[in-house]
Amino acid sequence: MPAPAVTRPAWDSQAAIYLHIPFCKTKCRYCSFNSHAGREEEIAGYLAALNTHIRRLAGHPWSRSHSFFSLYIGGGTPTICDPALLGQVIRNCLTAFSFCPEPEITVESNPNTLSPAKLQALRECGVNRLSIGVQSFSPAQLKSLGRSHTAEDAVLAFAMAREAGFANINLDLMYGLPGLTAEGWQQTLEQAVSLAPEHFSLYELMVEEKTPLAALVAGGKVRLPSEDEVADMEAVTSGLLAGRGYERYEISNYARPGFTCRHNINYWQNRSWLALGAGAVGSLSGMKVTNVADPLVYAQRMSSNQEPYSEMECLSRPAHFRETVIMGLRMLEGVSIRELEERFQLSPLTYYGDTLQALLAQGLVVLDDGFLRLSSQALPVANQVLAQLV
Ligand code: SF4
């Protein structure tokens, strides 16, 4: 007698795919991402390696037992690539893996790497979401960050994207920049809102070790805003965006109704995604897989039929559970206690015991209709609150 079919919940049978393009025109002063400037001659070979990786991973039993609802091409600057070659990678991916109907397909870009022809080529291969790294509309701020584009480039890029038919556009902006005031931030945000994108990712500038910015800060050549000034900028953000129809759904992300980012929600829910490309980190049912960071080494490994991984870590069930709680609390809806119990056979209420009770008593965490979430009072100090649940 055949075994009865086992129905797997959607969270166990669906996943996302991330492709990393580690090349940029220039290196921004604050950037610690795996991105390389001045290595454009490697791009074609690297994209060929990605195609090899796609073919290999698509045949893996894990991939064959999942369907995919999102493809996200990030960087670096993916739009630095020849659109025909990048389009081929995207098409290969969509053909090789089993995708759900109407997947979200996002490409990250920088304003001065877009053209009508490039945007049209992306639309033709199915890209339906564009993320533009604008960061600021202030010429002085863009210069201090070492960005290679101007505010005018950003406005033009946005107009070209609309003209090409992109109906789902995210703008990345940064606050807490050297010399930035709450008034200056409000001007940048007002200009961004006037373009009417569907989504905003708004991140505070972090000074990462070994970046040129870190050296400037350490040498006293650059002054960062104080904590109070940053808090004023955050107050400007929530006040301004809420009044213009954007809902905050994650600590740093805002969207118009219907335009939250499915790829990133999957990440914050700590579910599964495949990662292809140099330095990319995937998570397969709780196993973290990291690819070698250098694009040349990655390409060599692909062409010589070697594995691309530099590290694999299988999280214990409690470690995976804790990570899921912390990531999930970044979203304003919080985490579902029932879902956590279903996935991990652990309840946050018993697992965290007195620590969680204290956060509830202080009003920093709220238990509401089966969901645990950060209170509005906790959002400005989210990192300190989440650190107690690590
Ligand atoms: S464009 Fe992005 S990835 Fe490239 S150097 Fe600047 S911050 Fe880094």
Short mmCIF file of C-alpha atoms and ligand atoms in Angstrom, two decimals:
data_model
loop_
_atom_site.label_atom_id
_atom_site.label_comp_id
_atom_site.label_asym_id
_atom_site.label_seq_id
_atom_site.Cartn_x
_atom_site.Cartn_y
_atom_site.Cartn_z
CA MET A 1 0.00 0.00 0.00
CA PRO A 2 1.51 3.43 -0.90
CA ALA A 3 2.42 5.69 2.02
CA PRO A 4 -0.13 8.49 2.56
CA ALA A 5 0.97 11.79 1.04
CA VAL A 6 2.37 14.15 3.65
CA THR A 7 1.30 17.76 3.20
CA ARG A 8 4.09 20.14 4.13
CA PRO A 9 3.21 23.62 5.37
CA ALA A 10 4.03 26.45 2.90
CA TRP A 11 6.90 27.68 5.08
CA ASP A 12 8.57 24.30 4.68
CA SER A 13 8.13 23.94 0.93
CA GLN A 14 8.68 27.47 -0.38
CA ALA A 15 11.84 29.54 -0.42
CA ALA A 16 13.62 32.49 -2.03
CA ILE A 17 16.76 32.83 -4.15
CA TYR A 18 19.46 35.47 -3.72
CA LEU A 19 22.10 36.17 -6.40
CA HIS A 20 25.06 38.35 -5.47
CA ILE A 21 26.86 40.63 -7.95
CA PRO A 22 29.99 41.89 -6.14
CA PHE A 23 31.05 44.67 -8.54
CA CYS A 24 30.65 48.46 -8.32
CA LYS A 25 31.84 51.47 -10.30
CA THR A 26 33.61 52.93 -7.27
CA LYS A 27 33.81 52.00 -3.61
CA CYS A 28 31.76 54.21 -1.27
CA ARG A 29 33.59 55.49 1.83
CA TYR A 30 31.35 53.69 4.31
CA CYS A 31 30.98 50.38 2.47
CA SER A 32 31.95 47.09 4.07
CA PHE A 33 29.93 44.90 1.68
CA ASN A 34 31.52 42.31 -0.53
CA SER A 35 31.88 44.63 -3.53
CA HIS A 36 34.85 45.48 -5.72
CA ALA A 37 35.53 48.54 -7.84
CA GLY A 38 37.75 48.50 -10.91
CA ARG A 39 37.32 44.80 -11.68
CA GLU A 40 34.81 45.16 -14.52
CA GLU A 41 36.85 42.82 -16.76
CA GLU A 42 35.90 39.94 -14.43
CA ILE A 43 32.15 40.44 -14.76
CA ALA A 44 31.48 38.26 -17.83
CA GLY A 45 33.39 35.31 -16.33
CA TYR A 46 31.64 35.79 -13.02
CA LEU A 47 28.18 35.73 -14.63
CA ALA A 48 29.16 32.54 -16.47
CA ALA A 49 30.09 31.06 -13.08
CA LEU A 50 26.68 32.08 -11.72
CA ASN A 51 25.05 30.23 -14.62
CA THR A 52 27.03 27.10 -13.73
CA HIS A 53 26.03 27.43 -10.07
CA ILE A 54 22.38 27.85 -11.07
CA ARG A 55 22.46 24.61 -13.12
CA ARG A 56 24.15 22.71 -10.30
CA LEU A 57 21.95 23.93 -7.47
CA ALA A 58 18.75 23.50 -9.46
CA GLY A 59 19.46 19.77 -9.65
CA HIS A 60 19.98 19.41 -5.90
CA PRO A 61 17.25 17.43 -4.09
CA TRP A 62 16.66 20.33 -1.67
CA SER A 63 15.95 22.70 -4.57
CA ARG A 64 13.78 20.15 -6.32
CA SER A 65 11.61 19.76 -3.22
CA HIS A 66 10.95 23.53 -2.97
CA SER A 67 9.18 26.13 -5.07
CA PHE A 68 10.46 29.68 -5.12
CA PHE A 69 8.45 32.87 -4.70
CA SER A 70 11.25 35.41 -4.96
CA LEU A 71 14.43 36.07 -6.90
CA TYR A 72 16.56 38.93 -5.57
CA ILE A 73 19.66 40.14 -7.41
CA GLY A 74 21.71 42.25 -5.01
CA GLY A 75 25.20 43.62 -4.72
CA GLY A 76 27.40 45.41 -5.24
CA THR A 77 25.68 47.01 -8.19
CA PRO A 78 23.95 44.42 -10.40
CA THR A 79 23.09 47.06 -13.00
CA ILE A 80 26.79 47.59 -13.70
CA CYS A 81 26.54 44.38 -15.77
CA ASP A 82 25.86 44.09 -19.48
CA PRO A 83 22.04 43.80 -19.49
CA ALA A 84 22.10 40.93 -22.03
CA LEU A 85 24.40 38.85 -19.80
CA LEU A 86 22.52 39.72 -16.60
CA GLY A 87 19.24 38.96 -18.37
CA GLN A 88 20.56 35.55 -19.37
CA VAL A 89 21.38 34.77 -15.72
CA ILE A 90 17.88 35.82 -14.64
CA ARG A 91 16.22 33.77 -17.40
CA ASN A 92 18.37 30.73 -16.58
CA CYS A 93 17.36 30.98 -12.96
CA LEU A 94 13.66 31.30 -13.73
CA THR A 95 13.85 28.27 -16.04
CA ALA A 96 16.06 26.03 -13.91
CA PHE A 97 14.16 26.36 -10.61
CA SER A 98 10.50 25.76 -10.01
CA PHE A 99 8.98 29.19 -9.36
CA CYS A 100 5.53 29.94 -7.94
CA PRO A 101 3.16 31.93 -10.17
CA GLU A 102 4.03 35.65 -10.26
CA PRO A 103 7.26 35.60 -8.29
CA GLU A 104 8.72 38.84 -6.97
CA ILE A 105 11.88 39.56 -9.00
CA THR A 106 14.01 42.40 -7.63
CA VAL A 107 17.18 43.97 -8.99
CA GLU A 108 19.25 46.43 -6.97
CA SER A 109 20.70 49.38 -8.86
CA ASN A 110 22.58 52.62 -8.55
CA PRO A 111 21.21 55.73 -10.29
CA ASN A 112 24.15 56.27 -12.66
CA THR A 113 24.14 52.69 -13.96
CA LEU A 114 20.64 52.81 -15.46
CA SER A 115 19.52 53.66 -18.97
CA PRO A 116 16.20 53.20 -20.79
CA ALA A 117 17.64 50.25 -22.75
CA LYS A 118 18.96 48.53 -19.62
CA LEU A 119 15.69 49.02 -17.76
CA GLN A 120 13.75 47.70 -20.75
CA ALA A 121 16.00 44.62 -20.88
CA LEU A 122 15.31 43.97 -17.17
CA ARG A 123 11.56 44.30 -17.69
CA GLU A 124 11.71 41.90 -20.64
CA CYS A 125 13.29 39.14 -18.59
CA GLY A 126 10.62 39.46 -15.90
CA VAL A 127 12.11 41.86 -13.33
CA ASN A 128 9.12 43.48 -11.61
CA ARG A 129 10.72 45.30 -8.68
CA LEU A 130 13.58 47.81 -8.83
CA SER A 131 15.55 49.00 -5.83
CA ILE A 132 17.49 52.23 -6.37
CA GLY A 133 20.35 53.19 -4.02
CA VAL A 134 19.73 56.92 -3.74
CA GLN A 135 21.00 57.37 -0.14
CA SER A 136 20.59 61.18 -0.16
CA PHE A 137 19.42 64.09 -2.30
CA SER A 138 22.00 66.44 -0.81
CA PRO A 139 25.06 66.99 -3.07
CA ALA A 140 27.24 67.55 0.03
CA GLN A 141 26.05 64.34 1.71
CA LEU A 142 26.52 62.28 -1.46
CA LYS A 143 30.05 63.63 -1.76
CA SER A 144 30.87 62.89 1.88
CA LEU A 145 29.67 59.30 1.40
CA GLY A 146 31.81 58.91 -1.73
CA ARG A 147 28.81 58.04 -3.88
CA SER A 148 29.51 58.09 -7.61
CA HIS A 149 26.16 59.63 -8.62
CA THR A 150 24.36 62.94 -8.15
CA ALA A 151 20.89 63.79 -6.85
CA GLU A 152 19.90 64.61 -10.45
CA ASP A 153 21.00 61.11 -11.54
CA ALA A 154 18.60 59.67 -8.94
CA VAL A 155 15.64 61.74 -10.14
CA LEU A 156 16.38 60.79 -13.76
CA ALA A 157 16.82 57.10 -12.88
CA PHE A 158 13.45 57.06 -11.14
CA ALA A 159 11.72 58.70 -14.13
CA MET A 160 13.37 56.22 -16.55
CA ALA A 161 12.27 53.29 -14.38
CA ARG A 162 8.66 54.48 -14.41
CA GLU A 163 8.88 55.02 -18.17
CA ALA A 164 10.13 51.44 -18.57
CA GLY A 165 7.06 50.21 -16.70
CA PHE A 166 8.36 49.54 -13.19
CA ALA A 167 5.33 49.80 -10.91
CA ASN A 168 7.15 48.65 -7.78
CA ILE A 169 10.19 50.76 -6.90
CA ASN A 170 12.12 50.93 -3.65
CA LEU A 171 14.38 53.82 -2.73
CA ASP A 172 17.26 53.26 -0.29
CA LEU A 173 18.08 56.31 1.82
CA MET A 174 20.45 56.82 4.75
CA TYR A 175 20.24 59.10 7.77
CA GLY A 176 22.68 59.78 10.61
CA LEU A 177 25.18 61.01 7.99
CA PRO A 178 28.11 63.32 8.85
CA GLY A 179 26.87 66.89 9.05
CA LEU A 180 23.22 65.92 8.53
CA THR A 181 20.56 67.70 10.61
CA ALA A 182 16.92 66.74 11.15
CA GLU A 183 15.97 69.58 8.76
CA GLY A 184 18.36 68.27 6.11
CA TRP A 185 16.97 64.77 6.51
CA GLN A 186 13.44 66.12 6.16
CA GLN A 187 14.41 67.79 2.86
CA THR A 188 15.85 64.55 1.47
CA LEU A 189 12.81 62.60 2.61
CA GLU A 190 10.38 65.20 1.19
CA GLN A 191 12.12 65.01 -2.17
CA ALA A 192 12.04 61.21 -2.10
CA VAL A 193 8.33 61.15 -1.19
CA SER A 194 7.57 63.59 -4.02
CA LEU A 195 8.70 60.85 -6.44
CA ALA A 196 6.04 58.54 -4.92
CA PRO A 197 7.91 55.20 -4.84
CA GLU A 198 6.07 52.16 -3.48
CA HIS A 199 8.69 51.32 -0.85
CA PHE A 200 11.42 52.88 1.28
CA SER A 201 14.38 51.25 3.03
CA LEU A 202 15.79 53.80 5.46
CA TYR A 203 18.97 52.87 7.30
CA GLU A 204 21.08 54.74 9.82
CA LEU A 205 24.70 55.03 8.68
CA MET A 206 26.87 52.56 10.57
CA VAL A 207 30.60 53.18 10.74
CA GLU A 208 32.15 49.83 9.87
CA GLU A 209 35.71 48.93 10.82
CA LYS A 210 38.46 49.29 8.21
CA THR A 211 36.45 51.61 5.98
CA PRO A 212 37.77 55.03 4.91
CA LEU A 213 34.88 56.56 6.87
CA ALA A 214 36.04 54.82 10.07
CA ALA A 215 39.50 56.37 9.60
CA LEU A 216 37.98 59.83 9.05
CA VAL A 217 35.83 59.51 12.18
CA ALA A 218 38.76 58.19 14.26
CA GLY A 219 40.95 61.07 13.02
CA GLY A 220 38.33 63.64 14.03
CA LYS A 221 37.92 64.76 10.39
CA VAL A 222 34.24 63.87 10.33
CA ARG A 223 31.62 64.42 13.01
CA LEU A 224 28.64 62.12 13.22
CA PRO A 225 25.30 63.36 14.59
CA SER A 226 24.66 62.72 18.30
CA GLU A 227 22.17 60.09 19.51
CA ASP A 228 19.62 62.84 20.15
CA GLU A 229 20.07 64.25 16.64
CA VAL A 230 19.60 60.76 15.17
CA ALA A 231 16.46 60.32 17.31
CA ASP A 232 15.14 63.61 15.87
CA MET A 233 15.72 62.26 12.33
CA GLU A 234 13.82 59.08 13.20
CA ALA A 235 10.94 61.17 14.54
CA VAL A 236 10.90 63.11 11.24
CA THR A 237 10.74 59.79 9.33
CA SER A 238 7.80 58.26 11.11
CA GLY A 239 5.85 61.54 11.17
CA LEU A 240 6.38 62.30 7.50
CA LEU A 241 5.86 58.83 6.01
CA ALA A 242 2.78 57.89 8.02
CA GLY A 243 1.06 61.03 6.70
CA ARG A 244 1.85 60.07 3.08
CA GLY A 245 0.38 56.58 3.06
CA TYR A 246 3.49 54.54 3.89
CA GLU A 247 3.17 51.89 6.55
CA ARG A 248 6.16 50.96 8.65
CA TYR A 249 6.29 47.16 8.59
CA GLU A 250 9.86 46.58 9.72
CA ILE A 251 12.17 48.73 11.82
CA SER A 252 13.81 50.26 8.71
CA ASN A 253 11.24 49.57 5.99
CA TYR A 254 8.07 51.34 4.86
CA ALA A 255 5.64 50.42 2.08
CA ARG A 256 2.42 51.49 0.48
CA PRO A 257 -0.34 48.89 0.99
CA GLY A 258 0.38 45.78 -1.07
CA PHE A 259 4.07 46.59 -1.67
CA THR A 260 5.93 45.04 1.24
CA CYS A 261 9.03 43.14 0.07
CA ARG A 262 8.32 39.39 0.03
CA HIS A 263 12.00 38.53 -0.25
CA ASN A 264 12.98 40.49 2.84
CA ILE A 265 9.97 39.30 4.85
CA ASN A 266 11.16 35.74 4.19
CA TYR A 267 14.54 36.79 5.56
CA TRP A 268 13.07 38.41 8.68
CA GLN A 269 10.90 35.35 9.23
CA ASN A 270 14.16 33.39 9.09
CA ARG A 271 12.84 30.91 6.56
CA SER A 272 14.87 29.36 3.74
CA TRP A 273 16.70 30.93 0.84
CA LEU A 274 19.35 29.76 -1.60
CA ALA A 275 22.33 32.06 -2.09
CA LEU A 276 24.43 32.08 -5.24
CA GLY A 277 27.50 34.19 -5.84
CA ALA A 278 30.66 35.25 -4.06
CA GLY A 279 30.29 35.77 -0.32
CA ALA A 280 26.53 35.13 -0.38
CA VAL A 281 25.03 33.43 2.67
CA GLY A 282 22.08 31.07 2.27
CA SER A 283 19.88 29.40 4.86
CA LEU A 284 18.47 25.98 4.04
CA SER A 285 16.06 24.70 6.68
CA GLY A 286 18.29 26.17 9.40
CA MET A 287 21.66 25.33 7.84
CA LYS A 288 23.74 28.44 7.06
CA VAL A 289 25.88 28.11 3.93
CA THR A 290 28.47 30.77 3.02
CA ASN A 291 30.17 30.97 -0.38
CA VAL A 292 33.81 32.01 -0.80
CA ALA A 293 34.07 35.79 -0.80
CA ASP A 294 36.44 36.50 -3.67
CA PRO A 295 34.68 36.64 -7.07
CA LEU A 296 37.70 35.19 -8.89
CA VAL A 297 38.02 32.24 -6.50
CA TYR A 298 34.26 31.67 -6.74
CA ALA A 299 34.45 31.62 -10.56
CA GLN A 300 37.46 29.27 -10.49
CA ARG A 301 35.65 26.87 -8.16
CA MET A 302 32.67 26.82 -10.48
CA SER A 303 34.75 26.21 -13.61
CA SER A 304 36.73 23.39 -11.93
CA ASN A 305 33.61 21.67 -10.61
CA GLN A 306 34.49 22.35 -6.97
CA GLU A 307 32.02 23.36 -4.24
CA PRO A 308 31.77 27.16 -3.73
CA TYR A 309 31.29 27.00 0.03
CA SER A 310 33.72 28.44 2.58
CA GLU A 311 31.58 27.65 5.62
CA MET A 312 28.58 25.58 6.68
CA GLU A 313 26.91 25.83 10.04
CA CYS A 314 24.01 23.72 11.20
CA LEU A 315 22.20 25.69 13.90
CA SER A 316 20.80 23.78 16.86
CA ARG A 317 17.01 23.94 17.18
CA PRO A 318 17.14 26.42 20.14
CA ALA A 319 19.71 28.62 18.32
CA HIS A 320 17.55 28.65 15.17
CA PHE A 321 14.51 29.44 17.35
CA ARG A 322 16.24 32.38 19.10
CA GLU A 323 17.47 33.77 15.79
CA THR A 324 13.91 33.51 14.41
CA VAL A 325 12.45 35.39 17.40
CA ILE A 326 15.00 38.19 17.14
CA MET A 327 14.67 38.59 13.37
CA GLY A 328 10.86 38.35 13.56
CA LEU A 329 10.60 41.06 16.21
CA ARG A 330 12.14 43.48 13.72
CA MET A 331 8.78 43.35 11.93
CA LEU A 332 6.05 45.46 13.45
CA GLU A 333 3.51 42.62 13.38
CA GLY A 334 5.95 40.61 15.51
CA VAL A 335 6.17 36.83 15.78
CA SER A 336 3.31 34.36 15.98
CA ILE A 337 3.62 32.17 19.07
CA ARG A 338 1.62 29.40 17.40
CA GLU A 339 3.91 29.38 14.35
CA LEU A 340 7.02 29.28 16.51
CA GLU A 341 5.60 26.32 18.41
CA GLU A 342 4.79 24.59 15.12
CA ARG A 343 8.28 25.19 13.66
CA PHE A 344 10.44 24.63 16.73
CA GLN A 345 8.26 22.94 19.36
CA LEU A 346 9.32 25.82 21.62
CA SER A 347 7.25 28.68 23.04
CA PRO A 348 8.94 32.05 23.67
CA LEU A 349 6.89 32.48 26.85
CA THR A 350 8.38 29.41 28.53
CA TYR A 351 11.76 29.52 26.74
CA TYR A 352 12.62 33.09 27.78
CA GLY A 353 10.75 32.93 31.13
CA ASP A 354 11.62 35.84 33.45
CA THR A 355 13.58 37.78 30.80
CA LEU A 356 10.51 38.06 28.57
CA GLN A 357 8.19 38.71 31.53
CA ALA A 358 10.40 41.65 32.53
CA LEU A 359 10.27 43.10 28.98
CA LEU A 360 6.47 42.67 28.99
CA ALA A 361 6.21 44.35 32.42
CA GLN A 362 8.35 47.29 31.19
CA GLY A 363 6.06 47.70 28.19
CA LEU A 364 8.93 47.12 25.72
CA VAL A 365 7.39 43.92 24.34
CA VAL A 366 3.64 43.46 23.86
CA LEU A 367 1.67 40.19 23.72
CA ASP A 368 -1.28 40.81 21.46
CA ASP A 369 -3.66 38.29 19.85
CA GLY A 370 -1.10 35.48 19.84
CA PHE A 371 1.73 37.69 18.55
CA LEU A 372 4.73 39.04 20.43
CA ARG A 373 5.92 42.38 19.13
CA LEU A 374 8.04 45.36 20.09
CA SER A 375 6.06 48.29 21.48
CA SER A 376 6.35 51.72 19.82
CA GLN A 377 8.35 52.77 22.88
CA ALA A 378 10.87 49.97 22.16
CA LEU A 379 11.41 50.72 18.45
CA PRO A 380 14.01 53.48 18.94
CA VAL A 381 16.00 51.17 21.25
CA ALA A 382 15.21 47.94 19.41
CA ASN A 383 18.80 46.69 19.34
CA GLN A 384 19.16 46.90 23.13
CA VAL A 385 15.82 45.12 23.65
CA LEU A 386 16.59 42.35 21.13
CA ALA A 387 20.04 41.83 22.68
CA GLN A 388 18.25 40.49 25.77
CA LEU A 389 16.72 37.68 23.72
CA VAL A 390 19.87 36.47 21.93
S1 SF4 B 1 27.30 51.10 -4.27
FE1 SF4 B 1 26.71 49.89 -2.47
S2 SF4 B 1 27.87 48.00 -2.60
FE2 SF4 B 1 28.81 49.46 -4.05
S3 SF4 B 1 30.47 50.41 -2.90
FE3 SF4 B 1 28.67 51.73 -2.64
S4 SF4 B 1 27.64 50.98 -0.76
FE4 SF4 B 1 29.12 49.41 -1.42
#
